[in-house]
Short mmCIF file of C-alpha atoms and ligand atoms in Angstrom, two decimals:
data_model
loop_
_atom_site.label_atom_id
_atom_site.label_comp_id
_atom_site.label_asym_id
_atom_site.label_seq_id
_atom_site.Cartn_x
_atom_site.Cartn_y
_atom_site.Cartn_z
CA UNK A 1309 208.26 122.06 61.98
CA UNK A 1310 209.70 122.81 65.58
CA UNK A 1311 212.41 119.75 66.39
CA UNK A 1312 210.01 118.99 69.77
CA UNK A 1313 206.99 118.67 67.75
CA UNK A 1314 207.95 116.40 65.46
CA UNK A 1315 210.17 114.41 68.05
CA UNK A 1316 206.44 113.87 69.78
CA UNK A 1317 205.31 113.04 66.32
CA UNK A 1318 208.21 110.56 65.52
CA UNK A 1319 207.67 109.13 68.91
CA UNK A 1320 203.94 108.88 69.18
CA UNK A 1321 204.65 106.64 65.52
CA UNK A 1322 207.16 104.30 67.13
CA UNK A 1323 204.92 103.92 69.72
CA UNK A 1324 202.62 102.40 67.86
CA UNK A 1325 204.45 100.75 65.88
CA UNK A 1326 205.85 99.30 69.00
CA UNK A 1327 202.64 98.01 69.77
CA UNK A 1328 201.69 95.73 66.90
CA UNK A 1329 202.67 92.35 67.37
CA UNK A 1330 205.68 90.83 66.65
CA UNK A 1331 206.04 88.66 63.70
CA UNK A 1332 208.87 86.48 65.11
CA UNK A 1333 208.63 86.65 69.32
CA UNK A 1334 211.94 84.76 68.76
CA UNK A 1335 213.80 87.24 67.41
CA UNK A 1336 215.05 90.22 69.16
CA UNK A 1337 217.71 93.42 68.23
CA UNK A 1338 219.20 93.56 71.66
CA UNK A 1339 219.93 89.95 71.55
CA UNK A 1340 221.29 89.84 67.72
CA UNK A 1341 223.47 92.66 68.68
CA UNK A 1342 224.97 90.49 71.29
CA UNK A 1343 225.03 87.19 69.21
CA UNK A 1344 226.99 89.33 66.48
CA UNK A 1345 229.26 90.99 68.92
CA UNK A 1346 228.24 94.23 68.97
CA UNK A 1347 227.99 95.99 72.56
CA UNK A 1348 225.41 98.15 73.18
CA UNK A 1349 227.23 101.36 72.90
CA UNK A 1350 228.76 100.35 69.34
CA UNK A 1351 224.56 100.02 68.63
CA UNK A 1352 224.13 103.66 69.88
CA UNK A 1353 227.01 104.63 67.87
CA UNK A 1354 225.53 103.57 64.63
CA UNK A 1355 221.89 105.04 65.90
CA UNK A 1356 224.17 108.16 65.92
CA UNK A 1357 225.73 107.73 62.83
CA UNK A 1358 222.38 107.02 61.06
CA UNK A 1359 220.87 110.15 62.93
CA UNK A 1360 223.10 112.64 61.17
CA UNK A 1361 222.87 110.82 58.08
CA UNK A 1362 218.73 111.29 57.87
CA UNK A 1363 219.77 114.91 58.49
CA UNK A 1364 218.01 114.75 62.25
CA UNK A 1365 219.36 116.37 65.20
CA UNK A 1366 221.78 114.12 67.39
CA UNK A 1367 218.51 114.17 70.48
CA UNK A 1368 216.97 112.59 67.74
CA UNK A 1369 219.26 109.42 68.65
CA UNK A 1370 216.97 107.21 70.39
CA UNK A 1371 214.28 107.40 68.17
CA UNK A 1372 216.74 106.03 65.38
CA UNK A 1373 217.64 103.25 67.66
CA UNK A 1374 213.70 102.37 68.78
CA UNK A 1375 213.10 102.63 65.05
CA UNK A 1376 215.32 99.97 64.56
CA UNK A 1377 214.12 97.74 67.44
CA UNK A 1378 210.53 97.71 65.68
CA UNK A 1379 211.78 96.94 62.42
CA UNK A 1380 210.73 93.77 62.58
CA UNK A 1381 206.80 95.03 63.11
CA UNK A 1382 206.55 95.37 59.54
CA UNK A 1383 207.50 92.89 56.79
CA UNK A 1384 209.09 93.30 53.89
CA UNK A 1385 208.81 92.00 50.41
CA UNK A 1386 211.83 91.67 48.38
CA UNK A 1387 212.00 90.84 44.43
CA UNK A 1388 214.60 90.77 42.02
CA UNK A 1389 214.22 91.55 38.59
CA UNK A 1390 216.91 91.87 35.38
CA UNK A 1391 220.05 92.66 37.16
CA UNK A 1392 223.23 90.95 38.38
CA UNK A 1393 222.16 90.98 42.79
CA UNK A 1394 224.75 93.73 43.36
CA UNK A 1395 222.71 95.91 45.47
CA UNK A 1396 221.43 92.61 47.55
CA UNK A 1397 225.59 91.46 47.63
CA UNK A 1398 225.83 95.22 48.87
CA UNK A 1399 224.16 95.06 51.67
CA UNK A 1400 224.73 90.97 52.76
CA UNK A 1401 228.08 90.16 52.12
CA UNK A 1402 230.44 92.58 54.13
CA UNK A 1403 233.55 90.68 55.06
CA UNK A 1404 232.65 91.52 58.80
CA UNK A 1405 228.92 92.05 59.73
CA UNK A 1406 227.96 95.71 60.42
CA UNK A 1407 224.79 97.12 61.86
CA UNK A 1408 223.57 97.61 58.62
CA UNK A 1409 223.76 94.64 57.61
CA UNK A 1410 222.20 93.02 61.19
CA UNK A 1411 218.97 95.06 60.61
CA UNK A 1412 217.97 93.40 57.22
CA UNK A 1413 219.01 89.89 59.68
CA UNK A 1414 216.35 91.14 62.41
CA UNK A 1415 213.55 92.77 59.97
CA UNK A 1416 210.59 90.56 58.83
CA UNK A 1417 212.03 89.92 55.44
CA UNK A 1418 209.08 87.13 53.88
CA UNK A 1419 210.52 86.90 50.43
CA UNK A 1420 213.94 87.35 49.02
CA UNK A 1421 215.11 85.14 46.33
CA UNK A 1422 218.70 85.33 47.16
CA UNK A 1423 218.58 84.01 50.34
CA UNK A 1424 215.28 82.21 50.57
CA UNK A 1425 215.61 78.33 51.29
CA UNK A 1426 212.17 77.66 49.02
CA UNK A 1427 211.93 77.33 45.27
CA UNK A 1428 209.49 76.82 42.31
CA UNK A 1429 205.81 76.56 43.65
CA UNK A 1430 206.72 76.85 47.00
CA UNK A 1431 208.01 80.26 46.44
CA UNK A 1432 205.57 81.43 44.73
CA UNK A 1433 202.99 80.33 47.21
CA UNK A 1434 204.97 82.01 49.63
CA UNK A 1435 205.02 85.35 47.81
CA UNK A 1436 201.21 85.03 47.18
CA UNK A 1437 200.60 84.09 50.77
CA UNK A 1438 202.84 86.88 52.25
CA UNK A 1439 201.18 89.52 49.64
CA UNK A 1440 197.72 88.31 51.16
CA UNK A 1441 198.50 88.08 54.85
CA UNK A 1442 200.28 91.94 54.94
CA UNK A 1443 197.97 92.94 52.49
CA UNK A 1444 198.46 97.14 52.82
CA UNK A 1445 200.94 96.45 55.40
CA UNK A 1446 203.88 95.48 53.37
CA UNK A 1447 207.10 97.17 52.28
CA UNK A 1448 208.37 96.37 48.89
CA UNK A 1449 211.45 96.54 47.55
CA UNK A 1450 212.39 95.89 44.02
CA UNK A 1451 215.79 95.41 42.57
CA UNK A 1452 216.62 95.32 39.20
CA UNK A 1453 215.53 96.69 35.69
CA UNK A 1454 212.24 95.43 34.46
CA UNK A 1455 211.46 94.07 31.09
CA UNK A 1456 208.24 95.23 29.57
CA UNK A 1457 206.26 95.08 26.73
CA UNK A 1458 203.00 93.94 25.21
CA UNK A 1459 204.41 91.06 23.38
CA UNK A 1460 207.63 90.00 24.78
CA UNK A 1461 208.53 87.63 27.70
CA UNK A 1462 211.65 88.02 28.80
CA UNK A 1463 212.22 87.46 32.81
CA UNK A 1464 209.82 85.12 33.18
CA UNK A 1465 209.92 84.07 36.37
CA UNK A 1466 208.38 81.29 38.90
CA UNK A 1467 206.13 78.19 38.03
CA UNK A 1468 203.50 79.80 36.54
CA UNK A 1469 205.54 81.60 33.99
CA UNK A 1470 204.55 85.00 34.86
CA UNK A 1471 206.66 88.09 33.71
CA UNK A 1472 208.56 89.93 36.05
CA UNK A 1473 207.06 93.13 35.07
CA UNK A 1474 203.68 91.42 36.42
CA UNK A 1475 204.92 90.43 39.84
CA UNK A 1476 206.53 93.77 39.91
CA UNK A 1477 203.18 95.26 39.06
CA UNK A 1478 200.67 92.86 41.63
CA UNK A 1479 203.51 93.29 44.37
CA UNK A 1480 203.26 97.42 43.86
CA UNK A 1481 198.88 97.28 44.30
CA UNK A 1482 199.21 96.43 48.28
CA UNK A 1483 202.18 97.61 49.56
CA UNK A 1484 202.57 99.84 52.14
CA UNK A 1485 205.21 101.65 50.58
CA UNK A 1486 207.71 100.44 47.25
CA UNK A 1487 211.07 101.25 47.50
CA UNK A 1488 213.66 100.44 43.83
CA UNK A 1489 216.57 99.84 44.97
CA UNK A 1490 219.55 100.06 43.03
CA UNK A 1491 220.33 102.28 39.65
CA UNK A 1492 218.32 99.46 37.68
CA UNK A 1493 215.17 99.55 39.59
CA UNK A 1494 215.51 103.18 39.79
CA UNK A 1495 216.62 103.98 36.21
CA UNK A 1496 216.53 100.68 34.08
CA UNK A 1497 219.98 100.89 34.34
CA UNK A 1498 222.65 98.79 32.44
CA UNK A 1499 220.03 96.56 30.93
CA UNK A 1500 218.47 99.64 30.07
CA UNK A 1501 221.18 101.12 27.78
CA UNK A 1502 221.01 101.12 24.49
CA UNK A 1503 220.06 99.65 21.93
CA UNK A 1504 218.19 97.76 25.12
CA UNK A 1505 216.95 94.52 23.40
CA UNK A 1506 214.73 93.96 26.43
CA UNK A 1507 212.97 97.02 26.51
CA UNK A 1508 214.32 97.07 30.09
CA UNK A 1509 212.52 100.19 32.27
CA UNK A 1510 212.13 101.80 35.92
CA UNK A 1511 209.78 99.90 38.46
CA UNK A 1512 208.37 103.54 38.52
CA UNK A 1513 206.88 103.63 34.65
CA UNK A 1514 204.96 99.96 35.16
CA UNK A 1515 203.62 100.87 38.59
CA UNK A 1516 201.25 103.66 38.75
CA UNK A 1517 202.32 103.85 42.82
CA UNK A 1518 204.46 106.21 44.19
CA UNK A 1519 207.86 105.12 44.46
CA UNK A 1520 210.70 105.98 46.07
CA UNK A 1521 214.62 105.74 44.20
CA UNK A 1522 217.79 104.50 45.71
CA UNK A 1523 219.93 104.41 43.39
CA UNK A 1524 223.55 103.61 43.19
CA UNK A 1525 225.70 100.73 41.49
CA UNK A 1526 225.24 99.19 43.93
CA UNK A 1527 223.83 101.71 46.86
CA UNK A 1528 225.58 101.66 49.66
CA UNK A 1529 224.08 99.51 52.53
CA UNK A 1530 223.38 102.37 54.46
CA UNK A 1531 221.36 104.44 51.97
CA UNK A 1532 219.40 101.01 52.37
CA UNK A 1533 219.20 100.83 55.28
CA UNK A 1534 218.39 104.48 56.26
CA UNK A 1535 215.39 104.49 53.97
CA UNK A 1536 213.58 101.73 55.34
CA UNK A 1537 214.39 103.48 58.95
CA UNK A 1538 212.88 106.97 57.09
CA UNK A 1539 210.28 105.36 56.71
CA UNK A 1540 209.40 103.40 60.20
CA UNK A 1541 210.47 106.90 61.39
CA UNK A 1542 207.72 108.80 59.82
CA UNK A 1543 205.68 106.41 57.91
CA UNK A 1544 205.60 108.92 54.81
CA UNK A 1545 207.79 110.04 51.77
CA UNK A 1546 210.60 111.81 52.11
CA UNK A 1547 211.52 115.16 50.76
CA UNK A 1548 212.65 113.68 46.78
CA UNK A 1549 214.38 115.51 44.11
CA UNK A 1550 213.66 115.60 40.59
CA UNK A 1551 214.69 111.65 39.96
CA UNK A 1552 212.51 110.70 43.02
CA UNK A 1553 215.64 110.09 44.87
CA UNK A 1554 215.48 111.16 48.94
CA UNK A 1555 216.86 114.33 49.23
CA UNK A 1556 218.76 113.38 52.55
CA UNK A 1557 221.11 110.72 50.58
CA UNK A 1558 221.36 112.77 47.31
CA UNK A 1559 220.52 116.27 47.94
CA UNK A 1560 224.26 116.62 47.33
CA UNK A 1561 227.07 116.26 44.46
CA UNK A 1562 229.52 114.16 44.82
CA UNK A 1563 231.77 116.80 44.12
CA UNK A 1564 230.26 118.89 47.13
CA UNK A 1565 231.95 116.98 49.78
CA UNK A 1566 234.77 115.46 47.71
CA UNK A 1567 237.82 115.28 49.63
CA UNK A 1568 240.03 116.62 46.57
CA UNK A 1569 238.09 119.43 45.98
CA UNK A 1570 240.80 121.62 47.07
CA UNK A 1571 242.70 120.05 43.99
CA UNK A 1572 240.14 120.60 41.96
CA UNK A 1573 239.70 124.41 43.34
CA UNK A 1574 243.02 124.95 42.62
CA UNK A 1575 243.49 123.23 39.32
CA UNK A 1576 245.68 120.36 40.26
CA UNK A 1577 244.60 117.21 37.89
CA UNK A 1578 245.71 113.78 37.73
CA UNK A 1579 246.41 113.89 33.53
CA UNK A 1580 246.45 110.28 33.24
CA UNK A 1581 246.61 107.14 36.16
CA UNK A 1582 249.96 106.59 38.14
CA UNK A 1583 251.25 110.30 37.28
CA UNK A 1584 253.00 112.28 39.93
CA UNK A 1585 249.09 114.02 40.43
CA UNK A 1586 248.02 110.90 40.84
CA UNK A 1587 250.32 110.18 43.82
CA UNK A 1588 249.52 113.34 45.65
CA UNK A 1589 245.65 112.82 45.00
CA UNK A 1590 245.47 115.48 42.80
CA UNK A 1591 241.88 115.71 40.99
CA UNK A 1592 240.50 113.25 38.78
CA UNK A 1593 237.83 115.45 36.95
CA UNK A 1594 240.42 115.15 33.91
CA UNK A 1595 240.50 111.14 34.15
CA UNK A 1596 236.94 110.83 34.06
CA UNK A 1597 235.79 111.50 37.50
CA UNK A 1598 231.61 112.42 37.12
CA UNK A 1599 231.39 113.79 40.23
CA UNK A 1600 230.25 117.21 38.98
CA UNK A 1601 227.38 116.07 38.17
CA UNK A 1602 226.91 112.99 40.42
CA UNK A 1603 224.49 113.06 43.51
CA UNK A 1604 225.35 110.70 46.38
CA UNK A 1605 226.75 111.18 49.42
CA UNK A 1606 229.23 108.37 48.78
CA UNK A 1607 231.98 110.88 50.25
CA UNK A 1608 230.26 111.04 53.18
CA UNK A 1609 229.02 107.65 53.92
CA UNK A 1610 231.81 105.94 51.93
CA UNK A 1611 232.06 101.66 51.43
CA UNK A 1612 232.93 98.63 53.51
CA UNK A 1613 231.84 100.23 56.90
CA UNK A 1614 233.13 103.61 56.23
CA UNK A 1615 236.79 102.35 54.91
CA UNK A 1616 237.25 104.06 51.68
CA UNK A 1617 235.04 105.25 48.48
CA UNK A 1618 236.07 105.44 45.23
CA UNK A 1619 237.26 108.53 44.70
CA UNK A 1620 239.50 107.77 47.83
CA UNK A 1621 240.85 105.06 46.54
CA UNK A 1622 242.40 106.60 43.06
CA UNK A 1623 239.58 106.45 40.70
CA UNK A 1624 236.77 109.06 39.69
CA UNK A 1625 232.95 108.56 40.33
CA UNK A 1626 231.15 107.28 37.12
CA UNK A 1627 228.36 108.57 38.39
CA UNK A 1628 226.10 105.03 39.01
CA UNK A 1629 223.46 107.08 40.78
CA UNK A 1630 222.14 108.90 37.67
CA UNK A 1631 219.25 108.26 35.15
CA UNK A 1632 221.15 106.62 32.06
CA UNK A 1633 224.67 106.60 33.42
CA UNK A 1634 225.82 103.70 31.39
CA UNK A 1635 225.01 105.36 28.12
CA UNK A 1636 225.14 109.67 29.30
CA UNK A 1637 227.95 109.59 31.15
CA UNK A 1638 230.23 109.22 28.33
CA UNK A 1639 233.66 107.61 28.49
CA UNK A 1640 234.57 106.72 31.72
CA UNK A 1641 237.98 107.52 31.77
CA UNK A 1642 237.46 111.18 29.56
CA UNK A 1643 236.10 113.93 31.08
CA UNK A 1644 232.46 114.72 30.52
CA UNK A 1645 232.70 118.49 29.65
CA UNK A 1646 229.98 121.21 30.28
CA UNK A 1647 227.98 119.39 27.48
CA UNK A 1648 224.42 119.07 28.86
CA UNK A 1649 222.14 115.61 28.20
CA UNK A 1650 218.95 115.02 28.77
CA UNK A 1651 217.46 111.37 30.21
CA UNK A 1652 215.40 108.77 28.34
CA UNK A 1653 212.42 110.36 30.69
CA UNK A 1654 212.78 113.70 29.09
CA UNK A 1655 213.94 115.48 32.23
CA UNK A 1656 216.28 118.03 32.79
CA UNK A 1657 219.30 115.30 33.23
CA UNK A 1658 221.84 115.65 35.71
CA UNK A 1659 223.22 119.11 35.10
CA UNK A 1660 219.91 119.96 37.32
CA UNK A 1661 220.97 119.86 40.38
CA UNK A 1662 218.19 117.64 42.83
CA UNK A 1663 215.29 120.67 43.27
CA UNK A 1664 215.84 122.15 39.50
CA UNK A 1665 217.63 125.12 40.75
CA UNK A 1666 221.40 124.66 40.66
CA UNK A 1667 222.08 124.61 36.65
CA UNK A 1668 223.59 127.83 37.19
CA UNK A 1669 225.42 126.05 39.93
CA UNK A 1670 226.49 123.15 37.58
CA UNK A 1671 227.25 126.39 34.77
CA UNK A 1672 229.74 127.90 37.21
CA UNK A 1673 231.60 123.78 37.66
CA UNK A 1674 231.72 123.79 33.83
CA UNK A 1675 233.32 126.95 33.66
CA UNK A 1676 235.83 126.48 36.62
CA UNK A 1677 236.86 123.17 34.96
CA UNK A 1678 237.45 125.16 31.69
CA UNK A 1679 239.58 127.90 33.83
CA UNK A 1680 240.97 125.04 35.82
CA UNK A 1681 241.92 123.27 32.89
CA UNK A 1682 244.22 126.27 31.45
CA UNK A 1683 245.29 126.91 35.06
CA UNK A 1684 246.32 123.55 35.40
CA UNK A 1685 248.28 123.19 32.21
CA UNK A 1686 250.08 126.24 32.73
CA UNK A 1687 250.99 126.15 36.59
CA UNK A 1688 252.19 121.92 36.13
CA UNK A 1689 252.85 121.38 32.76
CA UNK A 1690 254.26 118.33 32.89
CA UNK A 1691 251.54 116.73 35.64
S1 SF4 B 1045 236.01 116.15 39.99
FE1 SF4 B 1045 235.85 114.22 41.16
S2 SF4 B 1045 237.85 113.95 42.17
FE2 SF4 B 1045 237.70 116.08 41.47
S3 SF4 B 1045 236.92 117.17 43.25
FE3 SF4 B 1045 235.15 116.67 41.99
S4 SF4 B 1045 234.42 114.73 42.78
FE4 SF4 B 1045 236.48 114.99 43.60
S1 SF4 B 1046 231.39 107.43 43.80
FE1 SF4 B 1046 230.02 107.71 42.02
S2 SF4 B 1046 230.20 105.80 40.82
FE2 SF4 B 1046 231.00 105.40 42.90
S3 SF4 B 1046 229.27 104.59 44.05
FE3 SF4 B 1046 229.30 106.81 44.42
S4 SF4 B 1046 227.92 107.68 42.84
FE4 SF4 B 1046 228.43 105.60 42.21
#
């Protein structure tokens, strides 16, 4: 599509989104901005920032900023299932507030266990009423792996005793769209991994509605944060990959944009932690790093408002953003190999790359690590 059609498309959306009434005339962004100390141009440079991350040209930079402003035109359902409130931490508790973080203050956010004041009836009634009232309208976003099974009641939640997997399943009928957030909700995750005593699963295999992954132990707050502004933006799916992931977060291998790749291109490996390789940031493929056959754009978007990432910081990816990581990515400080796995779901497992064309791509890594590997023992020896 032509980038001036679908800015009229994008705009004639916010427009009337725009339009609908707010659900809290109290609350505005301009005003939050100000109250967290944020000037107006730092706002602009994070409508900027979030611009190139959806993969939009930079004109596109005051639609990203009006899509935040009308955030708060559609409410948001939040519910936690088996997991330990990482990807919730994630995105509330940065030392210093970002703009990330401010958008989930300003959005209509009408249930969220974490940070909700009620408890027991109350919060059920408040789920039940908010399910009701935005009937359709709703976004929902789940975190967490979700028990399941005919006979079995583990995460049992609320006053009336009901499973998770069943307010995961009447939240999914009416929203507007369903979002699982986190590697847990996406995957199952770590209470997915075997022998899984729970019978832990996806949101997506007890919903029969189309949802969307954002995986990532935790994700970072902006891959939060730019999917709920996808989808004010266009008010549809994004492109997905295979694992239902959004193609503009994890179209990409870690690896891909890596900043040691040039260690790794010329077979320079870290051999074990606090080597010499180590202190010149050599590669870490050979201490474990899974970034071969990782997608996330944690090297772009890094942690902590863009401070570091991982991989920066001296230790390889364990690659938290794929389907099974905790029991398919092998050891986490050995390196994974060329050995191909296949997921729980019976797909093609992450030596795919996202559209199901690159395992010739992945096939060429496994074979420079192998030529790497014998380049790199023979040029440094003793690294
Ligand atoms: S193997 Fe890991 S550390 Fe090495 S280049 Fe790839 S992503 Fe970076
Ligand atoms: S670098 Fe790898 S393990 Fe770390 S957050 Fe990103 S995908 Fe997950």
């Amino acid at each position: 599509m032509e980038n001036s059609t679908l800015f009229k498309q994008l705009s004639s959306r916010l427009d009337k989104l725009a339009n609908l009434p707010k659900l809290d005339d109290e609350k505005s962004i301009s005003k939050l901005i100000e109250e967290k100390g944020f000037s107006r141009r730092d706002f602009m440079g994070w409508a900027g920032a979030m611009t190139s991350m959806l993969m939009l040209p930079a004109s596109f930079t005051p639609l990203v900023a009006k899509a935040a402003e009308v955030a708060d035109r559609l409410p948001l359902v939040w519910l936690h299932m088996a997991e330990c409130t990482g990807c919730s931490e994630s995105l509330l508790r940065s030392a210093t507030p970002t703009i990330d973080s401010l958008i989930f203050d300003y959005i209509s956010l009408e249930y969220h266990e974490t940070i909700m004041a009620a408890s027991g009836w109350q919060a059920e009634h408040n789920l039940e009423h908010a399910m009701e009232k935005y009937k359709g309208k709703y976004i929902l976003m789940v975190e967490g792996g979700i028990p399941h099974g005919e006979s079995d009641f583990y995460l049992t939640v609320g006053a009336h005793g009901k499973t998770g997997e069943k307010h995961a399943i009447e939240a999914s009928e009416n929203a507007a769209a369903i979002f699982a957030i986190g590697t847990c909700s996406s995957f199952g995750g770590v209470q997915a991994a075997a022998p899984n005593p729970t019978n832990a699963t996806a949101l997506s295999n007890v919903t029969n509605k189309p949802v969307i992954n954002v995986p990532g132990c935790p994700p970072s707050e902006s891959n939060i944060v730019g999917t709920l502004l996808h989808f004010i933006l266009y008010g549809t799916l994004p492109a997905l990959d295979v694992y239902n992931r959004p193609k503009w977060a994890y179209g990409l291998r870690i690896h891909d944009n890596c900043e040691r790749r040039g260690r790794f291109d010329a077979g320079e490996f870290v051999q074990q932690f606090g080597d010499a390789g180590a202190k010149d940031a050599y590669c870490l493929y050979k201490v474990g790093c899974k970034g071969p056959y990782t997608f996330n754009n944690c090297a772009r978007q890094k942690f902590n408002q863009g401070t570091s990432w991982p991989v920066q910081s001296g230790h390889g990816c364990m690659g938290c953003s794929e389907p099974d990581f905790w029991d398919k990515m092998g050891i986490v400080h050995e390196p994974l190999g060329n050995r191909l796995y296949h997921t729980a779901f019976g797909g093609l497992g992450s030596d795919a790359t996202a559209d199901k064309i690159g395992v010739g791509l992945i096939t060429v890594t496994a074979v420079g690590i192998a030529a790497h590997a014998a380049i790199s023992a023979i040029k440094n020896p003793k690294v």
